[in-house]
C-alpha cells in the first residue's frame, strides 16, 4: 500500500528498497570523511532513514545487502573488535525494529521452503537452454516463462504474473543469451577489480573507492536474488556506479602520472 501510494516509478515492490542499501556505503564514507561536518550529518540522517525504510518495507534482500554494506565498509576502516561491536549494535537495532513491526523480515528468512523464486529460476534456465546464443529477446521473459514452470516438482508456484526472473544473470541468459551475458559479466569484473584497487591507501579517493566498490559488490549480490533491468533505478544505479569508478580511476591515473 505504501509503495502504491508513493506513486513513484522507481519503486514498484518492497524489494526496490535495495536501492537504499546500495546508497548506504556512500553515506558511510561521507560520515568517515568529515565526521563533524554538515554533510556528514545529512548522510547520517539518510542512513538512518534508509535502515528504517528497509525494515518497514520488510525487504529481506535489502536487509541482507544493508548488513553487507555496513560490514564491508567497517572492516576496511577499523579493527575487528570495534567492527564486531558496531555490527552487533546495528543488527540488534534492525532486529528490534523488525520485532516492533511484527517480524516481517524474520518470517521471510525462515520461510525459505516457501520460496517462489526457485520455479522462476528453473523456468529462466529452461528458456536459456532453448535459445542459448541470442535468447528470446529483451524483456520477453514475462511472455514465455509460465510454460516452463516446474508445476509438478513440489515447488511453491506464485500464480501472479511475474515480469522478471528475480535473478538478473538468469534473466539475461534467457532473454539475450550467452553473448550479452558474457559482455555483462566482463563489464562487472573489469569495473569491480578497478573499484577495489581504488580502496588501497588512506586518502579521500580510497575512501570514495571503498564506497563505490562496496556498492557495486552489493549490486552484484542483489542481482542474484532480485534485480532486473526492467526497473528504472537498476539501470540508473548500475551506470552511475560505472561512471563513478571511471572518474575515480581517471583521477587516480592523473595523480600517478
mmCIF file of N, CA and C in Angstrom, residues 159-247:
data_model
loop_
_atom_site.group_PDB
_atom_site.id
_atom_site.type_symbol
_atom_site.label_atom_id
_atom_site.label_comp_id
_atom_site.label_asym_id
_atom_site.label_seq_id
_atom_site.Cartn_x
_atom_site.Cartn_y
_atom_site.Cartn_z
ATOM 1 N N UNK A 159 0.975 -17.712 -8.513
ATOM 2 C CA UNK A 159 0.047 -17.650 -9.639
ATOM 3 C C UNK A 159 -0.035 -16.269 -10.290
ATOM 4 N N UNK A 160 0.538 -15.264 -9.633
ATOM 5 C CA UNK A 160 0.531 -13.926 -10.221
ATOM 6 C C UNK A 160 1.514 -13.860 -11.393
ATOM 7 N N UNK A 161 1.202 -13.010 -12.360
ATOM 8 C CA UNK A 161 2.107 -12.819 -13.490
ATOM 9 C C UNK A 161 3.355 -12.083 -13.018
ATOM 10 N N UNK A 162 4.520 -12.657 -13.285
ATOM 11 C CA UNK A 162 5.785 -12.083 -12.819
ATOM 12 C C UNK A 162 6.620 -11.642 -14.018
ATOM 13 N N UNK A 163 6.836 -10.344 -14.187
ATOM 14 C CA UNK A 163 7.530 -9.854 -15.393
ATOM 15 C C UNK A 163 9.032 -10.108 -15.406
ATOM 16 N N UNK A 164 9.645 -10.490 -14.289
ATOM 17 C CA UNK A 164 11.097 -10.674 -14.261
ATOM 18 C C UNK A 164 11.442 -11.932 -13.482
ATOM 19 N N UNK A 165 12.662 -12.428 -13.682
ATOM 20 C CA UNK A 165 13.075 -13.737 -13.163
ATOM 21 C C UNK A 165 13.607 -13.691 -11.737
ATOM 22 N N UNK A 166 13.714 -12.509 -11.157
ATOM 23 C CA UNK A 166 14.285 -12.352 -9.808
ATOM 24 C C UNK A 166 15.726 -12.864 -9.749
ATOM 25 N N UNK A 167 16.389 -12.831 -10.864
ATOM 26 C CA UNK A 167 17.813 -13.144 -10.956
ATOM 27 C C UNK A 167 18.295 -12.533 -12.269
ATOM 28 N N UNK A 168 19.060 -11.472 -12.167
ATOM 29 C CA UNK A 168 19.455 -10.722 -13.361
ATOM 30 C C UNK A 168 20.289 -11.560 -14.316
ATOM 31 N N UNK A 169 21.124 -12.451 -13.773
ATOM 32 C CA UNK A 169 22.005 -13.260 -14.619
ATOM 33 C C UNK A 169 21.194 -14.272 -15.436
ATOM 34 N N UNK A 170 20.263 -14.963 -14.761
ATOM 35 C CA UNK A 170 19.413 -15.912 -15.474
ATOM 36 C C UNK A 170 18.481 -15.190 -16.447
ATOM 37 N N UNK A 171 18.045 -14.011 -16.064
ATOM 38 C CA UNK A 171 17.175 -13.232 -16.945
ATOM 39 C C UNK A 171 17.898 -12.828 -18.225
ATOM 40 N N UNK A 172 19.139 -12.397 -18.093
ATOM 41 C CA UNK A 172 19.921 -12.038 -19.277
ATOM 42 C C UNK A 172 20.186 -13.258 -20.159
ATOM 43 N N UNK A 173 20.468 -14.397 -19.530
ATOM 44 C CA UNK A 173 20.689 -15.620 -20.296
ATOM 45 C C UNK A 173 19.441 -16.003 -21.077
ATOM 46 N N UNK A 174 18.279 -15.923 -20.410
ATOM 47 C CA UNK A 174 17.025 -16.330 -21.055
ATOM 48 C C UNK A 174 16.623 -15.361 -22.161
ATOM 49 N N UNK A 175 16.828 -14.074 -21.926
ATOM 50 C CA UNK A 175 16.327 -13.069 -22.851
ATOM 51 C C UNK A 175 17.329 -12.659 -23.928
ATOM 52 N N UNK A 176 18.646 -12.712 -23.601
ATOM 53 C CA UNK A 176 19.632 -12.194 -24.552
ATOM 54 C C UNK A 176 20.811 -13.126 -24.789
ATOM 55 N N UNK A 177 20.822 -14.272 -24.121
ATOM 56 C CA UNK A 177 21.765 -15.319 -24.439
ATOM 57 C C UNK A 177 23.185 -15.124 -23.937
ATOM 58 N N UNK A 178 24.042 -16.027 -24.376
ATOM 59 C CA UNK A 178 25.422 -16.074 -23.897
ATOM 60 C C UNK A 178 26.239 -14.850 -24.278
ATOM 61 N N UNK A 179 26.005 -14.300 -25.463
ATOM 62 C CA UNK A 179 26.823 -13.185 -25.928
ATOM 63 C C UNK A 179 26.661 -11.962 -25.024
ATOM 64 N N UNK A 180 25.421 -11.589 -24.749
ATOM 65 C CA UNK A 180 25.169 -10.439 -23.884
ATOM 66 C C UNK A 180 25.612 -10.736 -22.457
ATOM 67 N N UNK A 181 25.368 -11.972 -22.008
ATOM 68 C CA UNK A 181 25.762 -12.345 -20.646
ATOM 69 C C UNK A 181 27.283 -12.249 -20.477
ATOM 70 N N UNK A 182 28.024 -12.698 -21.486
ATOM 71 C CA UNK A 182 29.485 -12.626 -21.431
ATOM 72 C C UNK A 182 29.947 -11.172 -21.371
ATOM 73 N N UNK A 183 29.304 -10.307 -22.149
ATOM 74 C CA UNK A 183 29.664 -8.891 -22.138
ATOM 75 C C UNK A 183 29.355 -8.264 -20.775
ATOM 76 N N UNK A 184 28.221 -8.619 -20.204
ATOM 77 C CA UNK A 184 27.813 -8.066 -18.914
ATOM 78 C C UNK A 184 28.760 -8.507 -17.801
ATOM 79 N N UNK A 185 29.081 -9.789 -17.761
ATOM 80 C CA UNK A 185 29.990 -10.309 -16.730
ATOM 81 C C UNK A 185 31.381 -9.683 -16.876
ATOM 82 N N UNK A 186 31.845 -9.505 -18.109
ATOM 83 C CA UNK A 186 33.143 -8.868 -18.337
ATOM 84 C C UNK A 186 33.137 -7.435 -17.829
ATOM 85 N N UNK A 187 32.043 -6.728 -18.079
ATOM 86 C CA UNK A 187 31.906 -5.349 -17.615
ATOM 87 C C UNK A 187 31.928 -5.290 -16.093
ATOM 88 N N UNK A 188 31.229 -6.211 -15.453
ATOM 89 C CA UNK A 188 31.213 -6.269 -13.989
ATOM 90 C C UNK A 188 32.605 -6.562 -13.436
ATOM 91 N N UNK A 189 33.266 -7.575 -13.982
ATOM 92 C CA UNK A 189 34.577 -7.989 -13.481
ATOM 93 C C UNK A 189 35.605 -6.871 -13.650
ATOM 94 N N UNK A 190 35.622 -6.252 -14.814
ATOM 95 C CA UNK A 190 36.581 -5.182 -15.097
ATOM 96 C C UNK A 190 36.410 -4.016 -14.124
ATOM 97 N N UNK A 191 35.165 -3.565 -13.934
ATOM 98 C CA UNK A 191 34.915 -2.416 -13.074
ATOM 99 C C UNK A 191 35.055 -2.750 -11.597
ATOM 100 N N UNK A 192 34.690 -3.959 -11.213
ATOM 101 C CA UNK A 192 34.827 -4.345 -9.802
ATOM 102 C C UNK A 192 36.293 -4.421 -9.405
ATOM 103 N N UNK A 193 37.137 -4.986 -10.278
ATOM 104 C CA UNK A 193 38.569 -5.059 -9.972
ATOM 105 C C UNK A 193 39.175 -3.666 -9.860
ATOM 106 N N UNK A 194 38.756 -2.747 -10.742
ATOM 107 C CA UNK A 194 39.234 -1.365 -10.674
ATOM 108 C C UNK A 194 38.771 -0.691 -9.383
ATOM 109 N N UNK A 195 37.515 -0.934 -9.017
ATOM 110 C CA UNK A 195 36.948 -0.289 -7.833
ATOM 111 C C UNK A 195 37.698 -0.707 -6.572
ATOM 112 N N UNK A 196 37.980 -1.999 -6.420
ATOM 113 C CA UNK A 196 38.663 -2.445 -5.211
ATOM 114 C C UNK A 196 40.132 -2.011 -5.189
ATOM 115 N N UNK A 197 40.733 -1.819 -6.378
ATOM 116 C CA UNK A 197 42.095 -1.280 -6.419
ATOM 117 C C UNK A 197 42.120 0.149 -5.886
ATOM 118 N N UNK A 198 41.025 0.878 -6.093
ATOM 119 C CA UNK A 198 40.948 2.268 -5.632
ATOM 120 C C UNK A 198 40.892 2.376 -4.111
ATOM 121 N N UNK A 199 40.548 1.287 -3.427
ATOM 122 C CA UNK A 199 40.415 1.332 -1.966
ATOM 123 C C UNK A 199 41.765 1.300 -1.256
ATOM 124 N N UNK A 200 42.810 0.998 -1.996
ATOM 125 C CA UNK A 200 44.138 0.908 -1.372
ATOM 126 C C UNK A 200 44.626 2.281 -0.949
ATOM 127 N N UNK A 201 45.165 2.357 0.238
ATOM 128 C CA UNK A 201 45.659 3.629 0.751
ATOM 129 C C UNK A 201 44.739 4.191 1.812
ATOM 130 N N UNK A 202 45.051 5.400 2.245
ATOM 131 C CA UNK A 202 44.269 6.032 3.312
ATOM 132 C C UNK A 202 43.974 7.480 2.945
ATOM 133 N N UNK A 203 43.451 7.689 1.748
ATOM 134 C CA UNK A 203 43.153 9.033 1.269
ATOM 135 C C UNK A 203 41.650 9.164 1.027
ATOM 136 N N UNK A 204 41.229 10.392 0.693
ATOM 137 C CA UNK A 204 39.818 10.613 0.396
ATOM 138 C C UNK A 204 39.376 9.815 -0.830
ATOM 139 N N UNK A 205 40.278 9.684 -1.802
ATOM 140 C CA UNK A 205 39.924 8.923 -3.004
ATOM 141 C C UNK A 205 39.788 7.439 -2.698
ATOM 142 N N UNK A 206 40.629 6.912 -1.817
ATOM 143 C CA UNK A 206 40.499 5.495 -1.439
ATOM 144 C C UNK A 206 39.210 5.267 -0.659
ATOM 145 N N UNK A 207 38.813 6.271 0.125
ATOM 146 C CA UNK A 207 37.553 6.180 0.861
ATOM 147 C C UNK A 207 36.367 6.197 -0.107
ATOM 148 N N UNK A 208 36.434 7.073 -1.104
ATOM 149 C CA UNK A 208 35.390 7.105 -2.138
ATOM 150 C C UNK A 208 35.377 5.795 -2.920
ATOM 151 N N UNK A 209 36.558 5.256 -3.192
ATOM 152 C CA UNK A 209 36.660 3.977 -3.873
ATOM 153 C C UNK A 209 36.028 2.857 -3.069
ATOM 154 N N UNK A 210 36.191 2.902 -1.745
ATOM 155 C CA UNK A 210 35.581 1.903 -0.877
ATOM 156 C C UNK A 210 34.059 1.961 -0.982
ATOM 157 N N UNK A 211 33.522 3.184 -1.040
ATOM 158 C CA UNK A 211 32.075 3.335 -1.150
ATOM 159 C C UNK A 211 31.534 2.729 -2.429
ATOM 160 N N UNK A 212 32.164 3.043 -3.557
ATOM 161 C CA UNK A 212 31.650 2.558 -4.833
ATOM 162 C C UNK A 212 31.944 1.067 -5.019
ATOM 163 N N UNK A 213 33.071 0.584 -4.481
ATOM 164 C CA UNK A 213 33.385 -0.842 -4.575
ATOM 165 C C UNK A 213 32.383 -1.669 -3.775
ATOM 166 N N UNK A 214 32.051 -1.192 -2.579
ATOM 167 C CA UNK A 214 31.065 -1.891 -1.754
ATOM 168 C C UNK A 214 29.691 -1.867 -2.409
ATOM 169 N N UNK A 215 29.327 -0.722 -2.959
ATOM 170 C CA UNK A 215 28.021 -0.602 -3.601
ATOM 171 C C UNK A 215 27.916 -1.519 -4.814
ATOM 172 N N UNK A 216 28.959 -1.568 -5.648
ATOM 173 C CA UNK A 216 28.926 -2.429 -6.824
ATOM 174 C C UNK A 216 28.901 -3.908 -6.422
ATOM 175 N N UNK A 217 29.632 -4.266 -5.372
ATOM 176 C CA UNK A 217 29.591 -5.640 -4.872
ATOM 177 C C UNK A 217 28.191 -5.987 -4.382
ATOM 178 N N UNK A 218 27.559 -5.038 -3.673
ATOM 179 C CA UNK A 218 26.183 -5.243 -3.241
ATOM 180 C C UNK A 218 25.247 -5.407 -4.421
ATOM 181 N N UNK A 219 25.478 -4.638 -5.477
ATOM 182 C CA UNK A 219 24.680 -4.746 -6.701
ATOM 183 C C UNK A 219 24.817 -6.153 -7.290
ATOM 184 N N UNK A 220 26.039 -6.665 -7.345
ATOM 185 C CA UNK A 220 26.291 -7.991 -7.905
ATOM 186 C C UNK A 220 25.570 -9.069 -7.088
ATOM 187 N N UNK A 221 25.582 -8.931 -5.762
ATOM 188 C CA UNK A 221 24.894 -9.888 -4.893
ATOM 189 C C UNK A 221 23.382 -9.780 -5.068
ATOM 190 N N UNK A 222 22.877 -8.544 -5.095
ATOM 191 C CA UNK A 222 21.430 -8.331 -5.233
ATOM 192 C C UNK A 222 20.926 -8.834 -6.578
ATOM 193 N N UNK A 223 21.781 -8.777 -7.602
ATOM 194 C CA UNK A 223 21.387 -9.246 -8.935
ATOM 195 C C UNK A 223 21.063 -10.733 -8.937
ATOM 196 N N UNK A 224 21.625 -11.472 -7.978
ATOM 197 C CA UNK A 224 21.391 -12.919 -7.925
ATOM 198 C C UNK A 224 20.052 -13.280 -7.291
ATOM 199 N N UNK A 225 19.396 -12.328 -6.629
ATOM 200 C CA UNK A 225 18.161 -12.654 -5.922
ATOM 201 C C UNK A 225 16.979 -11.765 -6.290
ATOM 202 N N UNK A 226 17.212 -10.668 -7.042
ATOM 203 C CA UNK A 226 16.087 -9.758 -7.258
ATOM 204 C C UNK A 226 16.185 -8.893 -8.513
ATOM 205 N N UNK A 227 17.306 -8.281 -8.780
ATOM 206 C CA UNK A 227 17.372 -7.167 -9.720
ATOM 207 C C UNK A 227 16.979 -7.546 -11.141
ATOM 208 N N UNK A 228 16.490 -6.535 -11.858
ATOM 209 C CA UNK A 228 16.121 -6.673 -13.259
ATOM 210 C C UNK A 228 16.296 -5.326 -13.943
ATOM 211 N N UNK A 229 16.677 -5.338 -15.198
ATOM 212 C CA UNK A 229 16.840 -4.088 -15.933
ATOM 213 C C UNK A 229 15.499 -3.501 -16.373
ATOM 214 N N UNK A 230 14.398 -4.185 -16.040
ATOM 215 C CA UNK A 230 13.083 -3.574 -16.232
ATOM 216 C C UNK A 230 12.924 -2.374 -15.305
ATOM 217 N N UNK A 231 13.551 -2.457 -14.123
ATOM 218 C CA UNK A 231 13.471 -1.385 -13.139
ATOM 219 C C UNK A 231 14.327 -0.198 -13.565
ATOM 220 N N UNK A 232 13.748 0.979 -13.551
ATOM 221 C CA UNK A 232 14.466 2.193 -13.944
ATOM 222 C C UNK A 232 15.671 2.416 -13.039
ATOM 223 N N UNK A 233 15.477 2.256 -11.730
ATOM 224 C CA UNK A 233 16.561 2.575 -10.798
ATOM 225 C C UNK A 233 17.738 1.618 -10.934
ATOM 226 N N UNK A 234 17.480 0.374 -11.352
ATOM 227 C CA UNK A 234 18.564 -0.598 -11.516
ATOM 228 C C UNK A 234 19.494 -0.156 -12.644
ATOM 229 N N UNK A 235 18.908 0.255 -13.761
ATOM 230 C CA UNK A 235 19.706 0.745 -14.892
ATOM 231 C C UNK A 235 20.479 2.000 -14.497
ATOM 232 N N UNK A 236 19.783 2.956 -13.848
ATOM 233 C CA UNK A 236 20.433 4.205 -13.438
ATOM 234 C C UNK A 236 21.569 3.948 -12.460
ATOM 235 N N UNK A 237 21.308 3.132 -11.443
ATOM 236 C CA UNK A 237 22.313 2.872 -10.410
ATOM 237 C C UNK A 237 23.525 2.165 -10.999
ATOM 238 N N UNK A 238 23.287 1.217 -11.886
ATOM 239 C CA UNK A 238 24.389 0.463 -12.481
ATOM 240 C C UNK A 238 25.340 1.386 -13.243
ATOM 241 N N UNK A 239 24.783 2.236 -14.098
ATOM 242 C CA UNK A 239 25.654 3.088 -14.904
ATOM 243 C C UNK A 239 26.216 4.265 -14.112
ATOM 244 N N UNK A 240 25.533 4.688 -13.061
ATOM 245 C CA UNK A 240 26.113 5.693 -12.156
ATOM 246 C C UNK A 240 27.350 5.122 -11.471
ATOM 247 N N UNK A 241 27.252 3.881 -11.010
ATOM 248 C CA UNK A 241 28.404 3.241 -10.361
ATOM 249 C C UNK A 241 29.580 3.121 -11.327
ATOM 250 N N UNK A 242 29.297 2.728 -12.569
ATOM 251 C CA UNK A 242 30.372 2.617 -13.564
ATOM 252 C C UNK A 242 30.996 3.981 -13.847
ATOM 253 N N UNK A 243 30.165 5.023 -13.880
ATOM 254 C CA UNK A 243 30.676 6.373 -14.137
ATOM 255 C C UNK A 243 31.561 6.855 -12.995
ATOM 256 N N UNK A 244 31.149 6.566 -11.759
ATOM 257 C CA UNK A 244 31.958 6.954 -10.592
ATOM 258 C C UNK A 244 33.301 6.232 -10.609
ATOM 259 N N UNK A 245 33.279 4.939 -10.910
ATOM 260 C CA UNK A 245 34.524 4.160 -10.974
ATOM 261 C C UNK A 245 35.443 4.714 -12.058
ATOM 262 N N UNK A 246 34.883 5.019 -13.214
ATOM 263 C CA UNK A 246 35.684 5.557 -14.320
ATOM 264 C C UNK A 246 36.312 6.902 -13.930
ATOM 265 N N UNK A 247 35.513 7.769 -13.286
ATOM 266 C CA UNK A 247 36.019 9.090 -12.892
ATOM 267 C C UNK A 247 37.130 8.977 -11.860
#
